[in-house]
Tab-separated table of C-alpha atoms in Angstrom:
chain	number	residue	atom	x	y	z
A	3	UNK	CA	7.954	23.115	6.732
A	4	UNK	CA	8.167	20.180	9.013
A	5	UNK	CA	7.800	22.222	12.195
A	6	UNK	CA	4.757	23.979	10.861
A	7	UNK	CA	2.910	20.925	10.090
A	8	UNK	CA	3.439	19.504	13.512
A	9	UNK	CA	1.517	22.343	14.658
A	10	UNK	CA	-0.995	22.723	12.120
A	11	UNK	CA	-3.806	20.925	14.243
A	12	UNK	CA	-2.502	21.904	17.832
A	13	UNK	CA	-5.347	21.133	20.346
A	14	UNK	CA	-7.768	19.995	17.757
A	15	UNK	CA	-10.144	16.590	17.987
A	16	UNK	CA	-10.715	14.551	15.178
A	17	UNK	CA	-12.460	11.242	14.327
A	18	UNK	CA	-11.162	8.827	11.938
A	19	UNK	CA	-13.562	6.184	10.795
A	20	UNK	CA	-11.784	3.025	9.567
A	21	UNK	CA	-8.614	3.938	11.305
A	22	UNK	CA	-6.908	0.668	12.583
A	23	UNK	CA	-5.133	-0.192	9.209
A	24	UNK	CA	-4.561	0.974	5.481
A	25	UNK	CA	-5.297	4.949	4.032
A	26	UNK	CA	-7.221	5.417	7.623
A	27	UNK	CA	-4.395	4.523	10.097
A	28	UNK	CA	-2.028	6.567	8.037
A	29	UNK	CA	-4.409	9.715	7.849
A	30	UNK	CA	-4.984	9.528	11.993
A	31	UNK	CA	-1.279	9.038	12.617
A	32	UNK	CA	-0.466	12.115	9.973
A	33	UNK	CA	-3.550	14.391	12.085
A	34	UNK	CA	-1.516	13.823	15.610
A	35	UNK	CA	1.486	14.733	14.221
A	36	UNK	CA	-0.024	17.710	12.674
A	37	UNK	CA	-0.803	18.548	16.691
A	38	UNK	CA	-4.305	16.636	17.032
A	39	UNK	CA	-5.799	14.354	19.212
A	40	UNK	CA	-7.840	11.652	17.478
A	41	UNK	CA	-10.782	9.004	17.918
A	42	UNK	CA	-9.872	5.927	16.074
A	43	UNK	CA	-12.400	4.174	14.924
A	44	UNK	CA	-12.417	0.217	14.048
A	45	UNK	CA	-15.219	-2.452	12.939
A	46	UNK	CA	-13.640	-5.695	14.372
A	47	UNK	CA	-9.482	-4.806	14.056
A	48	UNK	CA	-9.496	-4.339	17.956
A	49	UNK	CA	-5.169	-4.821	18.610
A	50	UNK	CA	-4.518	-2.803	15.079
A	51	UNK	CA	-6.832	0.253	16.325
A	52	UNK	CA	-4.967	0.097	19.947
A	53	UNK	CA	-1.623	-0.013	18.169
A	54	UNK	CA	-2.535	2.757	16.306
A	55	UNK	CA	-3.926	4.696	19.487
A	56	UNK	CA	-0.995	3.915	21.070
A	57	UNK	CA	1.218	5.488	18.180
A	58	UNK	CA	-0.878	8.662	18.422
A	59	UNK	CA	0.029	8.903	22.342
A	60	UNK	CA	3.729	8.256	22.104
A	61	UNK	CA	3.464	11.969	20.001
A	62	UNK	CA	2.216	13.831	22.724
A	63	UNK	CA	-1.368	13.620	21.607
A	64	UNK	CA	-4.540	11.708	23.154
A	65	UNK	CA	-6.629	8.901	21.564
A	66	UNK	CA	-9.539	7.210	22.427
A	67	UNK	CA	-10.541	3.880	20.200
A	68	UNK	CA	-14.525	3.321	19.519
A	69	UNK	CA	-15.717	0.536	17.980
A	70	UNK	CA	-18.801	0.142	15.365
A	71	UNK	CA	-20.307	-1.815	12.073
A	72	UNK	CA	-20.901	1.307	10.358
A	73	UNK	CA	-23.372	-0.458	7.974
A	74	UNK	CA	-25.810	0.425	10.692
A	75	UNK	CA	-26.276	4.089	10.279
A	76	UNK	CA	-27.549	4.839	14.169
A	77	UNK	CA	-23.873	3.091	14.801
A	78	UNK	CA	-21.953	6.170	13.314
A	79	UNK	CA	-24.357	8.725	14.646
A	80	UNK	CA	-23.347	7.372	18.540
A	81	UNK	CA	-19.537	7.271	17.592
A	82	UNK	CA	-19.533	10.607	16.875
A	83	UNK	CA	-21.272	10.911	20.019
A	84	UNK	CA	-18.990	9.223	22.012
A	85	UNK	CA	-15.539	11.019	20.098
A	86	UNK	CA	-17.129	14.232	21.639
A	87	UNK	CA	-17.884	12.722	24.847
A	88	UNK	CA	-14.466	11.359	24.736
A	89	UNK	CA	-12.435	14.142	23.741
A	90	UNK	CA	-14.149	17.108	23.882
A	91	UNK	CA	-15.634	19.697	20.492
A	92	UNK	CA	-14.787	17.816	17.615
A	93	UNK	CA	-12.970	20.135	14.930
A	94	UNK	CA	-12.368	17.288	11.957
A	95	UNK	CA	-14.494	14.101	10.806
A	96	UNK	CA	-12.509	12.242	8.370
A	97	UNK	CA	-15.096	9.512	6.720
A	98	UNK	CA	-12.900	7.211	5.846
A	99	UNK	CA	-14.349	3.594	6.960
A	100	UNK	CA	-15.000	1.038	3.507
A	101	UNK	CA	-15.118	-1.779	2.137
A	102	UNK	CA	-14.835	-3.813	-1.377
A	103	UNK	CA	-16.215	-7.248	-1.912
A	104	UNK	CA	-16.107	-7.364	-5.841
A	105	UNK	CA	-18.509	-9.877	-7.276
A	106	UNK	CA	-19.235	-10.451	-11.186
A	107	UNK	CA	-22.104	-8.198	-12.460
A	108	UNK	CA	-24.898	-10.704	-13.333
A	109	UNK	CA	-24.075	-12.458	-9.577
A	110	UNK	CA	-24.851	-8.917	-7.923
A	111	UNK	CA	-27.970	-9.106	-5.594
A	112	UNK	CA	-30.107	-6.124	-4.737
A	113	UNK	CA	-28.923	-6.863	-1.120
A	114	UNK	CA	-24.943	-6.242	-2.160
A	115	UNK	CA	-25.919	-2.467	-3.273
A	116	UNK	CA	-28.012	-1.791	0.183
A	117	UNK	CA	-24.978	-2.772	2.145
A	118	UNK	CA	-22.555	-0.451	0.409
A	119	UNK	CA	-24.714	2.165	0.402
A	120	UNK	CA	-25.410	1.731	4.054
A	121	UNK	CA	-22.134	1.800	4.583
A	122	UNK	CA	-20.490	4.604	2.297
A	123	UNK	CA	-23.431	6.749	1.921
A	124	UNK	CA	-26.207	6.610	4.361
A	125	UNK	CA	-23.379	5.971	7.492
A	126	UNK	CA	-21.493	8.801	6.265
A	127	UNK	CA	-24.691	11.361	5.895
A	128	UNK	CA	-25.665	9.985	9.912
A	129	UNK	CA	-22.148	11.056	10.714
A	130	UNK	CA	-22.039	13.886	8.919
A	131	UNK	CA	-25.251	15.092	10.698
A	132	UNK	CA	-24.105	14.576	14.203
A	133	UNK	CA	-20.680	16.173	13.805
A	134	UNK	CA	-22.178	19.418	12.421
A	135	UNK	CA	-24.237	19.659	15.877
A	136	UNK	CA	-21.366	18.802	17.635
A	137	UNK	CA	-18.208	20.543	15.817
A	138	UNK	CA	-16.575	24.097	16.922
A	139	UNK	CA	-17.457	25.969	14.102
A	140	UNK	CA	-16.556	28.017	12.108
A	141	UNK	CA	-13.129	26.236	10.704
A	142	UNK	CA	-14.450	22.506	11.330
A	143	UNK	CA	-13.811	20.301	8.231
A	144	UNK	CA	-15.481	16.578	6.952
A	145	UNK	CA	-13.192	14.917	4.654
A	146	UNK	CA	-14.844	11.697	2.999
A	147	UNK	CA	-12.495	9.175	1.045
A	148	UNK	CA	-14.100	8.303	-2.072
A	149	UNK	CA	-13.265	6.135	-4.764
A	150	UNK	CA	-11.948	7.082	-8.987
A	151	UNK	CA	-14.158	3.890	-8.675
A	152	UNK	CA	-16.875	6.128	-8.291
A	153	UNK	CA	-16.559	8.119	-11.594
A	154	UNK	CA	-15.032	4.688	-13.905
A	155	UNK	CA	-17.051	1.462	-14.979
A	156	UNK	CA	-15.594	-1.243	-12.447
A	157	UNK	CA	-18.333	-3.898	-13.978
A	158	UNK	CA	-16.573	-6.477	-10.876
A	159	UNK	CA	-17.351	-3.797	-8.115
A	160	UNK	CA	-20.665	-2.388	-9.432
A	161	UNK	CA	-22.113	-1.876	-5.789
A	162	UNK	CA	-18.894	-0.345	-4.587
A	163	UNK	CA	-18.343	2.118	-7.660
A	164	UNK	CA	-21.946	3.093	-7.193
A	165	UNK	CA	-21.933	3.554	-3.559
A	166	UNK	CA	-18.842	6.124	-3.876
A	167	UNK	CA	-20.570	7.785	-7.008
A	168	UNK	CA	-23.270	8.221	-4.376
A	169	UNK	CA	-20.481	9.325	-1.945
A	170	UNK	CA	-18.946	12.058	-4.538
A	171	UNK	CA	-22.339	13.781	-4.861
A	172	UNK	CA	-23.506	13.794	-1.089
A	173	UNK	CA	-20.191	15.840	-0.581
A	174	UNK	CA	-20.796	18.395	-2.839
A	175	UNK	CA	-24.606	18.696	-1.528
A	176	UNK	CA	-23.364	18.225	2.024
A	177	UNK	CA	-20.515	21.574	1.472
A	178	UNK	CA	-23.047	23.761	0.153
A	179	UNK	CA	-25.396	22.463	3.431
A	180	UNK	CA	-22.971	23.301	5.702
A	181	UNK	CA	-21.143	26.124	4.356
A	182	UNK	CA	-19.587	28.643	5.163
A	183	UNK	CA	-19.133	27.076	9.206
A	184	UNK	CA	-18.293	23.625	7.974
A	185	UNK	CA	-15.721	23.007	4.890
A	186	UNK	CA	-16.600	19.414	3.290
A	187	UNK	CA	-14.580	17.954	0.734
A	188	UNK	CA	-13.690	14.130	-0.940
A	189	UNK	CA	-10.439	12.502	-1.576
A	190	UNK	CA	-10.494	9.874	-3.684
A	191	UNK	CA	-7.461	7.205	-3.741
A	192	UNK	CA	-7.368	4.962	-6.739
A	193	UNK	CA	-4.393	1.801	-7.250
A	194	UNK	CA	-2.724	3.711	-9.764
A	195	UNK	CA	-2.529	7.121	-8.403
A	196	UNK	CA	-4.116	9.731	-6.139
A	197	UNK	CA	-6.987	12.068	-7.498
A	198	UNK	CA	-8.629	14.313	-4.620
A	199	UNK	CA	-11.737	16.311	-5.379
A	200	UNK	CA	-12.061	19.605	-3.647
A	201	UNK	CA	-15.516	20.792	-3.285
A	202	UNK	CA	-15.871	24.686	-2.783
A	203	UNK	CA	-19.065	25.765	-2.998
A	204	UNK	CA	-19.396	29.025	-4.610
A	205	UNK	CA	-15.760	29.093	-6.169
A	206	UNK	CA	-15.868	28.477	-10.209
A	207	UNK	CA	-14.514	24.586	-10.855
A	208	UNK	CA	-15.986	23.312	-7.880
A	209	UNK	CA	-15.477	19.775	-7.852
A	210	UNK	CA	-12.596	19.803	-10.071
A	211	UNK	CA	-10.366	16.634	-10.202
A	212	UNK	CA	-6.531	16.784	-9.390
A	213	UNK	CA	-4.178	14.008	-10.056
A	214	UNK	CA	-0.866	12.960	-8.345
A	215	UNK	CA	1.614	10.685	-8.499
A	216	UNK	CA	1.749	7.064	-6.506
A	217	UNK	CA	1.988	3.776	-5.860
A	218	UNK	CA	-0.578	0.801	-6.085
A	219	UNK	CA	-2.282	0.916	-3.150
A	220	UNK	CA	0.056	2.704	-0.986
A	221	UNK	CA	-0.618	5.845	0.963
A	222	UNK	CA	2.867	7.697	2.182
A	223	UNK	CA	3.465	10.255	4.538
A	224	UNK	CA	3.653	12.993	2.453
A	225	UNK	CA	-0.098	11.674	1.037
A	226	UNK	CA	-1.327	11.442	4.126
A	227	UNK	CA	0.034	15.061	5.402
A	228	UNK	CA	-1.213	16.063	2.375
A	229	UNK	CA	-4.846	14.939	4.009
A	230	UNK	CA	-4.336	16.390	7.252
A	231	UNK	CA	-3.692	19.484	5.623
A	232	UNK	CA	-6.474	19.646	3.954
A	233	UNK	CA	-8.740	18.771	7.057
A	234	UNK	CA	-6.953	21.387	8.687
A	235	UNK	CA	-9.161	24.238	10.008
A	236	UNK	CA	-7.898	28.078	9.332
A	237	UNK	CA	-5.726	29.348	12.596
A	238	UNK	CA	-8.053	30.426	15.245
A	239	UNK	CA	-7.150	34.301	16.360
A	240	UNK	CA	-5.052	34.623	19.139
A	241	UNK	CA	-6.625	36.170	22.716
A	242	UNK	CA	-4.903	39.455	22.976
């Protein structure tokens, strides 16, 4: 119900990489309604990122805005860093931060696979990392965004589809890792749909694929609740 979900995250922190436009804005904006209070991060979008702060404070919630190139690894290990320092524990990393410069096959240099996987694999692992040290456990959650590019031949995005291949298997290794304290899982947007992989280590069909329903390249509310929800920890008990 719509009341529920507004307080489905109450007085949780979360960190949105990539959040000043597109799938990430949408997801941050969807976690402070849900109740939390969010670090938005953003590589060189500095007014979008502030706009989108500034969203997430008109509901009540706070927001802090940290800038990085996450294709430098030690970048995303001192954002987390700084979310914490920010807002206090972190309970929800949401890995969301990408990019896609397609480029015909035979024209792809060595150099054009190293920056995506710097950027969607090895970036993501460093964050990973530094929120386990840093997140109230148990109940904290790491949701990475992947790519159906990931698990399809895209022969003009080779170094992108093979950086969020990479991406889909370093969340299943990182939820077995960090179970049971820390719940990982991927969610994987494609042009023509949704499909969200749910990694769950020791349940049978771990990794299994669902698909939805969308539009190209769009990411709605209820899409986006639907990703809060999932990042959302279980309820913590109640003092008595």
């Amino acid at each position: 119900t719509p009341g529920r979900f507004m307080s489905l995250l109450s007085g949780r922190v979360a960190l949105v990489t990539g959040a000043s436009r597109g799938i990430g804005r949408a997801v941050a904006l969807a976690l402070a309604e849900a109740g939390a209070d969010v670090a938005v991060h953003y590589r060189s979008a500095a007014d979008e990122a502030a706009s989108t702060a500034k969203e997430i404070e008109a509901l009540g919630r706070r927001a802090v805005t940290l800038r990085a190139d996450l294709r430098d690894p030690r970048a995303a290990t001192a954002r987390v860093r700084e979310a914490h320092a920010a807002l206090g524990a972190l309970d929800v990393l949401v890995n969301n931060a990408g990019e896609n410069a397609p480029k015909p096959f035979l024209d792809l240099a060595p150099e054009d696979v190293d920056e995506a996987m710097r950027l969607h694999v090895a970036s993501v692992l460093a964050a990973t990392q530094a929120f386990a040290t840093l997140a109230r456990t148990p109940g904290a959650r790491v949701v990475n965004v992947g790519s159906v590019a990931g698990e399809l031949a895209r022969p003009a995005s080779a170094a992108y589809a093979a950086s969020k291949a990479a991406l889909h298997s370093l969340t299943r290794s990182a939820a077995e890792a960090l179970a049971p304290g820390i719940a990982v899982n991927a969610v994987a947007h494609d042009g023509e749909g949704d499909a969200c992989e749910e990694v769950r280590p020791g349940e049978e069909g771990a990794g299994q694929r669902l698909r939805g329903q969308g539009g190209r390249g769009r990411l709605d509310e209820g899409r986006a609740r639907r990703g809060a929800c999932r990042a959302a920890p279980p309820a913590r008990p109640q003092p008595r």
